[in-house]
PDB file of C-alpha atoms in Angstrom:
ATOM      1  CA  UNK A  29     -11.036  -3.054   8.931  1.00  0.00           C
ATOM      2  CA  UNK A  30     -12.530  -1.105   6.043  1.00  0.00           C
ATOM      3  CA  UNK A  31     -13.642  -3.297   3.149  1.00  0.00           C
ATOM      4  CA  UNK A  32     -13.769  -2.216  -0.472  1.00  0.00           C
ATOM      5  CA  UNK A  33     -16.015  -3.525  -3.212  1.00  0.00           C
ATOM      6  CA  UNK A  34     -15.690  -2.801  -6.913  1.00  0.00           C
ATOM      7  CA  UNK A  35     -18.041  -3.330  -9.816  1.00  0.00           C
ATOM      8  CA  UNK A  36     -18.078  -4.695 -12.328  1.00  0.00           C
ATOM      9  CA  UNK A  37     -15.345  -7.296 -11.874  1.00  0.00           C
ATOM     10  CA  UNK A  38     -14.751  -7.181 -15.614  1.00  0.00           C
ATOM     11  CA  UNK A  39     -16.067  -5.366 -18.651  1.00  0.00           C
ATOM     12  CA  UNK A  40     -15.664  -5.338 -22.377  1.00  0.00           C
ATOM     13  CA  UNK A  41     -16.098  -2.110 -24.342  1.00  0.00           C
ATOM     14  CA  UNK A  42     -15.358  -0.678 -27.760  1.00  0.00           C
ATOM     15  CA  UNK A  43     -12.674   1.868 -28.560  1.00  0.00           C
ATOM     16  CA  UNK A  44     -14.122   5.314 -27.932  1.00  0.00           C
ATOM     17  CA  UNK A  45     -16.690   4.110 -25.394  1.00  0.00           C
ATOM     18  CA  UNK A  46     -17.174   5.724 -22.020  1.00  0.00           C
ATOM     19  CA  UNK A  47     -16.241   3.280 -19.260  1.00  0.00           C
ATOM     20  CA  UNK A  48     -17.326   3.627 -15.632  1.00  0.00           C
ATOM     21  CA  UNK A  49     -16.173   1.627 -12.613  1.00  0.00           C
ATOM     22  CA  UNK A  50     -17.596   2.012  -9.128  1.00  0.00           C
ATOM     23  CA  UNK A  51     -15.953   1.443  -5.778  1.00  0.00           C
ATOM     24  CA  UNK A  52     -17.731   1.317  -2.433  1.00  0.00           C
ATOM     25  CA  UNK A  53     -16.210   1.495   1.037  1.00  0.00           C
ATOM     26  CA  UNK A  54     -17.718  -0.242   4.067  1.00  0.00           C
ATOM     27  CA  UNK A  55     -17.559   3.026   6.015  1.00  0.00           C
ATOM     28  CA  UNK A  56     -16.975   6.726   5.407  1.00  0.00           C
ATOM     29  CA  UNK A  57     -13.439   7.299   4.089  1.00  0.00           C
ATOM     30  CA  UNK A  58     -13.910  10.966   3.148  1.00  0.00           C
ATOM     31  CA  UNK A  59     -11.926  11.375  -0.082  1.00  0.00           C
ATOM     32  CA  UNK A  60      -9.033   9.055   0.851  1.00  0.00           C
ATOM     33  CA  UNK A  61      -9.486   7.008  -2.282  1.00  0.00           C
ATOM     34  CA  UNK A  62      -6.991   6.366  -5.078  1.00  0.00           C
ATOM     35  CA  UNK A  63      -7.175   4.574  -8.419  1.00  0.00           C
ATOM     36  CA  UNK A  64      -4.445   2.497 -10.072  1.00  0.00           C
ATOM     37  CA  UNK A  65      -3.976   0.901 -13.463  1.00  0.00           C
ATOM     38  CA  UNK A  66      -2.080  -2.370 -13.756  1.00  0.00           C
ATOM     39  CA  UNK A  67      -1.016  -3.976 -17.003  1.00  0.00           C
ATOM     40  CA  UNK A  68       0.068  -7.642 -17.103  1.00  0.00           C
ATOM     41  CA  UNK A  69       3.534  -8.211 -15.697  1.00  0.00           C
ATOM     42  CA  UNK A  70       3.899  -4.600 -14.581  1.00  0.00           C
ATOM     43  CA  UNK A  71       3.691  -2.734 -11.310  1.00  0.00           C
ATOM     44  CA  UNK A  72       0.539  -0.699 -10.692  1.00  0.00           C
ATOM     45  CA  UNK A  73       0.474   2.928 -11.799  1.00  0.00           C
ATOM     46  CA  UNK A  74      -1.244   5.711  -9.875  1.00  0.00           C
ATOM     47  CA  UNK A  75      -3.883   7.485 -11.978  1.00  0.00           C
ATOM     48  CA  UNK A  76      -6.198   9.341  -9.579  1.00  0.00           C
ATOM     49  CA  UNK A  77      -5.541  10.392  -5.982  1.00  0.00           C
ATOM     50  CA  UNK A  78      -7.766  11.842  -3.270  1.00  0.00           C
ATOM     51  CA  UNK A  79     -10.798  10.636  -5.252  1.00  0.00           C
ATOM     52  CA  UNK A  80     -10.668  13.198  -8.043  1.00  0.00           C
ATOM     53  CA  UNK A  81      -7.145  14.519  -8.618  1.00  0.00           C
ATOM     54  CA  UNK A  82      -5.331  13.480 -11.787  1.00  0.00           C
ATOM     55  CA  UNK A  83      -1.774  12.342 -11.208  1.00  0.00           C
ATOM     56  CA  UNK A  84       0.815  14.308 -13.186  1.00  0.00           C
ATOM     57  CA  UNK A  85       1.298  12.962 -16.684  1.00  0.00           C
ATOM     58  CA  UNK A  86      -1.905  10.918 -16.738  1.00  0.00           C
ATOM     59  CA  UNK A  87      -4.177  11.572 -19.754  1.00  0.00           C
ATOM     60  CA  UNK A  88      -7.225  13.691 -19.081  1.00  0.00           C
ATOM     61  CA  UNK A  89      -9.615  10.990 -20.343  1.00  0.00           C
ATOM     62  CA  UNK A  90      -9.222   9.449 -16.882  1.00  0.00           C
ATOM     63  CA  UNK A  91     -11.245  10.973 -14.060  1.00  0.00           C
ATOM     64  CA  UNK A  92     -12.598  10.169 -10.620  1.00  0.00           C
ATOM     65  CA  UNK A  93     -15.337  11.418  -8.360  1.00  0.00           C
ATOM     66  CA  UNK A  94     -17.087  10.691  -5.089  1.00  0.00           C
ATOM     67  CA  UNK A  95     -16.674  10.990  -1.354  1.00  0.00           C
ATOM     68  CA  UNK A  96     -17.766   9.206   1.768  1.00  0.00           C
ATOM     69  CA  UNK A  97     -18.492   5.621   0.732  1.00  0.00           C
ATOM     70  CA  UNK A  98     -19.246   5.792  -3.002  1.00  0.00           C
ATOM     71  CA  UNK A  99     -16.722   6.513  -5.724  1.00  0.00           C
ATOM     72  CA  UNK A 100     -16.616   6.420  -9.506  1.00  0.00           C
ATOM     73  CA  UNK A 101     -13.744   6.075 -11.971  1.00  0.00           C
ATOM     74  CA  UNK A 102     -14.331   7.001 -15.603  1.00  0.00           C
ATOM     75  CA  UNK A 103     -12.459   6.633 -18.867  1.00  0.00           C
ATOM     76  CA  UNK A 104     -14.193   9.127 -21.156  1.00  0.00           C
ATOM     77  CA  UNK A 105     -13.058   7.524 -24.418  1.00  0.00           C
ATOM     78  CA  UNK A 106     -11.526   4.068 -24.148  1.00  0.00           C
ATOM     79  CA  UNK A 107      -8.236   3.611 -25.996  1.00  0.00           C
ATOM     80  CA  UNK A 108      -6.481   0.326 -26.874  1.00  0.00           C
ATOM     81  CA  UNK A 109      -3.660   1.145 -24.444  1.00  0.00           C
ATOM     82  CA  UNK A 110      -6.178   1.327 -21.587  1.00  0.00           C
ATOM     83  CA  UNK A 111      -6.556  -2.443 -21.529  1.00  0.00           C
ATOM     84  CA  UNK A 112      -5.629  -3.256 -17.944  1.00  0.00           C
ATOM     85  CA  UNK A 113      -6.978  -4.048 -14.509  1.00  0.00           C
ATOM     86  CA  UNK A 114      -8.044  -1.075 -12.412  1.00  0.00           C
ATOM     87  CA  UNK A 115      -7.955  -1.023  -8.625  1.00  0.00           C
ATOM     88  CA  UNK A 116      -9.349   1.385  -6.081  1.00  0.00           C
ATOM     89  CA  UNK A 117      -7.440   1.762  -2.806  1.00  0.00           C
ATOM     90  CA  UNK A 118      -8.516   3.407   0.421  1.00  0.00           C
ATOM     91  CA  UNK A 119      -6.495   4.961   3.218  1.00  0.00           C
ATOM     92  CA  UNK A 120      -7.762   4.914   6.805  1.00  0.00           C
ATOM     93  CA  UNK A 121      -6.635   8.216   8.324  1.00  0.00           C
ATOM     94  CA  UNK A 122      -6.854   6.909  11.906  1.00  0.00           C
ATOM     95  CA  UNK A 123      -4.124   4.929  13.693  1.00  0.00           C
ATOM     96  CA  UNK A 124      -2.754   2.455  12.798  1.00  0.00           C
ATOM     97  CA  UNK A 125      -3.262   3.958   9.315  1.00  0.00           C
ATOM     98  CA  UNK A 126      -4.240   0.936   7.267  1.00  0.00           C
ATOM     99  CA  UNK A 127      -4.861   0.562   3.552  1.00  0.00           C
ATOM    100  CA  UNK A 128      -7.108  -1.686   1.491  1.00  0.00           C
ATOM    101  CA  UNK A 129      -7.338  -2.371  -2.228  1.00  0.00           C
ATOM    102  CA  UNK A 130     -10.533  -3.176  -4.025  1.00  0.00           C
ATOM    103  CA  UNK A 131     -10.713  -6.519  -5.856  1.00  0.00           C
ATOM    104  CA  UNK A 132     -10.084  -4.942  -9.262  1.00  0.00           C
ATOM    105  CA  UNK A 133     -11.899  -4.467 -12.553  1.00  0.00           C
ATOM    106  CA  UNK A 134     -10.478  -6.015 -15.704  1.00  0.00           C
ATOM    107  CA  UNK A 135     -11.109  -3.899 -18.796  1.00  0.00           C
ATOM    108  CA  UNK A 136     -10.708  -5.229 -22.317  1.00  0.00           C
ATOM    109  CA  UNK A 137     -11.697  -4.306 -25.855  1.00  0.00           C
ATOM    110  CA  UNK A 138     -14.839  -5.707 -27.414  1.00  0.00           C
TER     111      UNK A 138
ATOM    112  CA  UNK B  28      14.498  10.430 -10.968  1.00  0.00           C
ATOM    113  CA  UNK B  29      12.799   8.443  -8.240  1.00  0.00           C
ATOM    114  CA  UNK B  30      13.552   4.727  -8.363  1.00  0.00           C
ATOM    115  CA  UNK B  31      12.796   1.774  -6.139  1.00  0.00           C
ATOM    116  CA  UNK B  32      14.907  -1.263  -7.027  1.00  0.00           C
ATOM    117  CA  UNK B  33      14.055  -4.586  -5.402  1.00  0.00           C
ATOM    118  CA  UNK B  34      16.116  -7.690  -4.810  1.00  0.00           C
ATOM    119  CA  UNK B  35      15.849 -10.740  -7.018  1.00  0.00           C
ATOM    120  CA  UNK B  36      13.533 -13.719  -7.073  1.00  0.00           C
ATOM    121  CA  UNK B  37      13.577 -16.165  -4.182  1.00  0.00           C
ATOM    122  CA  UNK B  38      12.606 -19.812  -3.778  1.00  0.00           C
ATOM    123  CA  UNK B  39      11.889 -20.923  -0.236  1.00  0.00           C
ATOM    124  CA  UNK B  40      10.661 -24.058   1.504  1.00  0.00           C
ATOM    125  CA  UNK B  41       7.528 -24.040   3.652  1.00  0.00           C
ATOM    126  CA  UNK B  42       8.297 -22.824   7.168  1.00  0.00           C
ATOM    127  CA  UNK B  43      11.269 -20.738   6.088  1.00  0.00           C
ATOM    128  CA  UNK B  44      11.577 -16.938   6.047  1.00  0.00           C
ATOM    129  CA  UNK B  45      12.275 -14.547   3.202  1.00  0.00           C
ATOM    130  CA  UNK B  46      13.706 -11.025   3.304  1.00  0.00           C
ATOM    131  CA  UNK B  47      13.120  -8.736   0.329  1.00  0.00           C
ATOM    132  CA  UNK B  48      14.983  -5.455  -0.078  1.00  0.00           C
ATOM    133  CA  UNK B  49      13.927  -2.211  -1.748  1.00  0.00           C
ATOM    134  CA  UNK B  50      16.644   0.355  -2.506  1.00  0.00           C
ATOM    135  CA  UNK B  51      15.443   3.929  -2.980  1.00  0.00           C
ATOM    136  CA  UNK B  52      17.153   6.620  -5.023  1.00  0.00           C
ATOM    137  CA  UNK B  53      16.327  10.027  -6.448  1.00  0.00           C
ATOM    138  CA  UNK B  54      14.729  11.418  -3.299  1.00  0.00           C
ATOM    139  CA  UNK B  55      15.308  11.738   0.448  1.00  0.00           C
ATOM    140  CA  UNK B  56      14.646   8.225   1.715  1.00  0.00           C
ATOM    141  CA  UNK B  57      13.577   9.298   5.200  1.00  0.00           C
ATOM    142  CA  UNK B  58      10.917  11.721   3.937  1.00  0.00           C
ATOM    143  CA  UNK B  59       8.335   9.202   2.701  1.00  0.00           C
ATOM    144  CA  UNK B  60       6.836   5.956   3.954  1.00  0.00           C
ATOM    145  CA  UNK B  61       7.545   2.667   2.229  1.00  0.00           C
ATOM    146  CA  UNK B  62       4.623   0.288   1.767  1.00  0.00           C
ATOM    147  CA  UNK B  63       4.634  -3.365   0.799  1.00  0.00           C
ATOM    148  CA  UNK B  64       1.972  -4.884  -1.459  1.00  0.00           C
ATOM    149  CA  UNK B  65       1.795  -8.426  -2.759  1.00  0.00           C
ATOM    150  CA  UNK B  66       0.014 -10.115  -5.639  1.00  0.00           C
ATOM    151  CA  UNK B  67      -0.470 -13.823  -6.122  1.00  0.00           C
ATOM    152  CA  UNK B  68      -0.597 -15.037  -9.711  1.00  0.00           C
ATOM    153  CA  UNK B  69      -3.858 -14.000 -11.322  1.00  0.00           C
ATOM    154  CA  UNK B  70      -5.075 -12.353  -8.136  1.00  0.00           C
ATOM    155  CA  UNK B  71      -5.558  -8.800  -6.900  1.00  0.00           C
ATOM    156  CA  UNK B  72      -3.331  -6.470  -4.924  1.00  0.00           C
ATOM    157  CA  UNK B  73      -2.981  -7.086  -1.196  1.00  0.00           C
ATOM    158  CA  UNK B  74      -1.549  -4.389   1.077  1.00  0.00           C
ATOM    159  CA  UNK B  75       0.774  -5.791   3.750  1.00  0.00           C
ATOM    160  CA  UNK B  76       2.032  -2.840   5.746  1.00  0.00           C
ATOM    161  CA  UNK B  77       3.911   0.452   5.919  1.00  0.00           C
ATOM    162  CA  UNK B  78       7.124   1.675   7.466  1.00  0.00           C
ATOM    163  CA  UNK B  79       8.297   5.195   8.213  1.00  0.00           C
ATOM    164  CA  UNK B  80      12.024   5.199   7.319  1.00  0.00           C
ATOM    165  CA  UNK B  81      12.699   8.188   9.565  1.00  0.00           C
ATOM    166  CA  UNK B  82      11.242   6.825  12.813  1.00  0.00           C
ATOM    167  CA  UNK B  83      11.142   3.128  12.005  1.00  0.00           C
ATOM    168  CA  UNK B  84       7.465   3.067  12.976  1.00  0.00           C
ATOM    169  CA  UNK B  85       5.375   0.443  11.248  1.00  0.00           C
ATOM    170  CA  UNK B  86       1.777  -0.561  10.653  1.00  0.00           C
ATOM    171  CA  UNK B  87       0.805  -4.002   9.481  1.00  0.00           C
ATOM    172  CA  UNK B  88      -2.357  -5.490   8.016  1.00  0.00           C
ATOM    173  CA  UNK B  89      -4.015  -7.720  10.584  1.00  0.00           C
ATOM    174  CA  UNK B  90      -3.570 -10.738   8.314  1.00  0.00           C
ATOM    175  CA  UNK B  91       0.229 -10.467   8.556  1.00  0.00           C
ATOM    176  CA  UNK B  92       0.604  -9.407  12.193  1.00  0.00           C
ATOM    177  CA  UNK B  93       3.179 -11.619  13.895  1.00  0.00           C
ATOM    178  CA  UNK B  94       4.621 -12.898  10.609  1.00  0.00           C
ATOM    179  CA  UNK B  95       5.900  -9.770   8.892  1.00  0.00           C
ATOM    180  CA  UNK B  96       8.658  -7.378   9.924  1.00  0.00           C
ATOM    181  CA  UNK B  97       9.522  -4.183   8.057  1.00  0.00           C
ATOM    182  CA  UNK B  98      12.863  -2.519   8.722  1.00  0.00           C
ATOM    183  CA  UNK B  99      15.265  -0.130   7.070  1.00  0.00           C
ATOM    184  CA  UNK B 100      18.909   0.884   6.781  1.00  0.00           C
ATOM    185  CA  UNK B 101      18.940   4.624   6.262  1.00  0.00           C
ATOM    186  CA  UNK B 102      22.679   4.704   5.492  1.00  0.00           C
ATOM    187  CA  UNK B 103      22.004   2.852   2.235  1.00  0.00           C
ATOM    188  CA  UNK B 104      18.420   4.081   1.638  1.00  0.00           C
ATOM    189  CA  UNK B 105      17.074   0.557   1.721  1.00  0.00           C
ATOM    190  CA  UNK B 106      13.868  -0.875   3.144  1.00  0.00           C
ATOM    191  CA  UNK B 107      13.331  -4.528   3.980  1.00  0.00           C
ATOM    192  CA  UNK B 108      10.302  -6.773   4.328  1.00  0.00           C
ATOM    193  CA  UNK B 109      10.750 -10.094   6.082  1.00  0.00           C
ATOM    194  CA  UNK B 110       7.969 -12.688   6.056  1.00  0.00           C
ATOM    195  CA  UNK B 111       8.316 -15.762   8.249  1.00  0.00           C
ATOM    196  CA  UNK B 112       6.627 -19.169   8.527  1.00  0.00           C
ATOM    197  CA  UNK B 113       6.147 -19.238   4.789  1.00  0.00           C
ATOM    198  CA  UNK B 114       3.435 -21.397   3.252  1.00  0.00           C
ATOM    199  CA  UNK B 115       2.497 -22.118  -0.336  1.00  0.00           C
ATOM    200  CA  UNK B 116      -0.165 -19.395  -0.241  1.00  0.00           C
ATOM    201  CA  UNK B 117       2.603 -16.819   0.220  1.00  0.00           C
ATOM    202  CA  UNK B 118       3.826 -17.469  -3.329  1.00  0.00           C
ATOM    203  CA  UNK B 119       3.414 -14.066  -4.942  1.00  0.00           C
ATOM    204  CA  UNK B 120       5.096 -11.022  -6.415  1.00  0.00           C
ATOM    205  CA  UNK B 121       6.002  -8.605  -3.637  1.00  0.00           C
ATOM    206  CA  UNK B 122       6.169  -4.879  -4.404  1.00  0.00           C
ATOM    207  CA  UNK B 123       7.488  -1.952  -2.433  1.00  0.00           C
ATOM    208  CA  UNK B 124       5.881   1.419  -3.059  1.00  0.00           C
ATOM    209  CA  UNK B 125       6.529   4.954  -1.865  1.00  0.00           C
ATOM    210  CA  UNK B 126       3.687   6.461   0.121  1.00  0.00           C
ATOM    211  CA  UNK B 127       2.910  10.134  -0.305  1.00  0.00           C
ATOM    212  CA  UNK B 128       0.176  12.574   0.662  1.00  0.00           C
ATOM    213  CA  UNK B 129      -2.963  10.943   2.058  1.00  0.00           C
ATOM    214  CA  UNK B 130      -2.021   7.360   1.426  1.00  0.00           C
ATOM    215  CA  UNK B 131      -1.256   7.218  -2.261  1.00  0.00           C
ATOM    216  CA  UNK B 132       1.553   5.152  -3.745  1.00  0.00           C
ATOM    217  CA  UNK B 133       3.287   7.147  -6.442  1.00  0.00           C
ATOM    218  CA  UNK B 134       6.386   5.066  -7.211  1.00  0.00           C
ATOM    219  CA  UNK B 135       6.676   1.291  -7.192  1.00  0.00           C
ATOM    220  CA  UNK B 136       9.493  -1.195  -7.302  1.00  0.00           C
ATOM    221  CA  UNK B 137       9.690  -3.706 -10.125  1.00  0.00           C
ATOM    222  CA  UNK B 138       8.438  -6.543  -7.937  1.00  0.00           C
ATOM    223  CA  UNK B 139      10.121  -9.615  -6.447  1.00  0.00           C
ATOM    224  CA  UNK B 140       8.744 -13.094  -7.077  1.00  0.00           C
ATOM    225  CA  UNK B 141       8.793 -15.273  -3.978  1.00  0.00           C
ATOM    226  CA  UNK B 142       8.008 -18.924  -4.595  1.00  0.00           C
ATOM    227  CA  UNK B 143       7.256 -21.209  -1.657  1.00  0.00           C
ATOM    228  CA  UNK B 144       7.581 -24.844  -2.604  1.00  0.00           C
ATOM    229  CA  UNK B 145       8.790 -28.056  -1.035  1.00  0.00           C
TER     230      UNK B 145
END
């Protein structure tokens, strides 16, 4: 199975700061990498798909990049409403088509 | 609008089984996979498996092989996830999510809390 690591596990930043989270896969996953935001008590929300595509309706301060095994998620200017846990998720495009989430990164305001 | 509405909270004893439903609306149910993801309190997201509502084909995470069964009733646009031989570690919120494109989950149910306690 493909394993996913994320760093940092948590971070604290000021409003307006640039925030970067990294995600690494244990093997090449091409660009089959998605990012989700989860607020307490809520279901996750898709932000970025296929490594770098912004989901419809998601603010442009969110972005993603990378391919192969190394990926980056960025919030260009942190806003108070961005306080949440962020997860990367990979998709294995070979049968039996399995998925794995990263362990998550908790983001809060300094 | 696309909606996934899940069944209500459950309390089960160790060793029992639980069956959670996920009713889809606002789109053609048989056109997109349904995935199941769980989250224990204070923990991360754990993918459990997928089901193709058109064919009934499934794929399960190795951890749940032999204990989980995903089915559907296309006449009522509803997917089901049944987990057997429950133990306390299975206490979690269980989500269904629509799979689209190359493995992204664009719509999620509201979650169903399953509590396993003697």
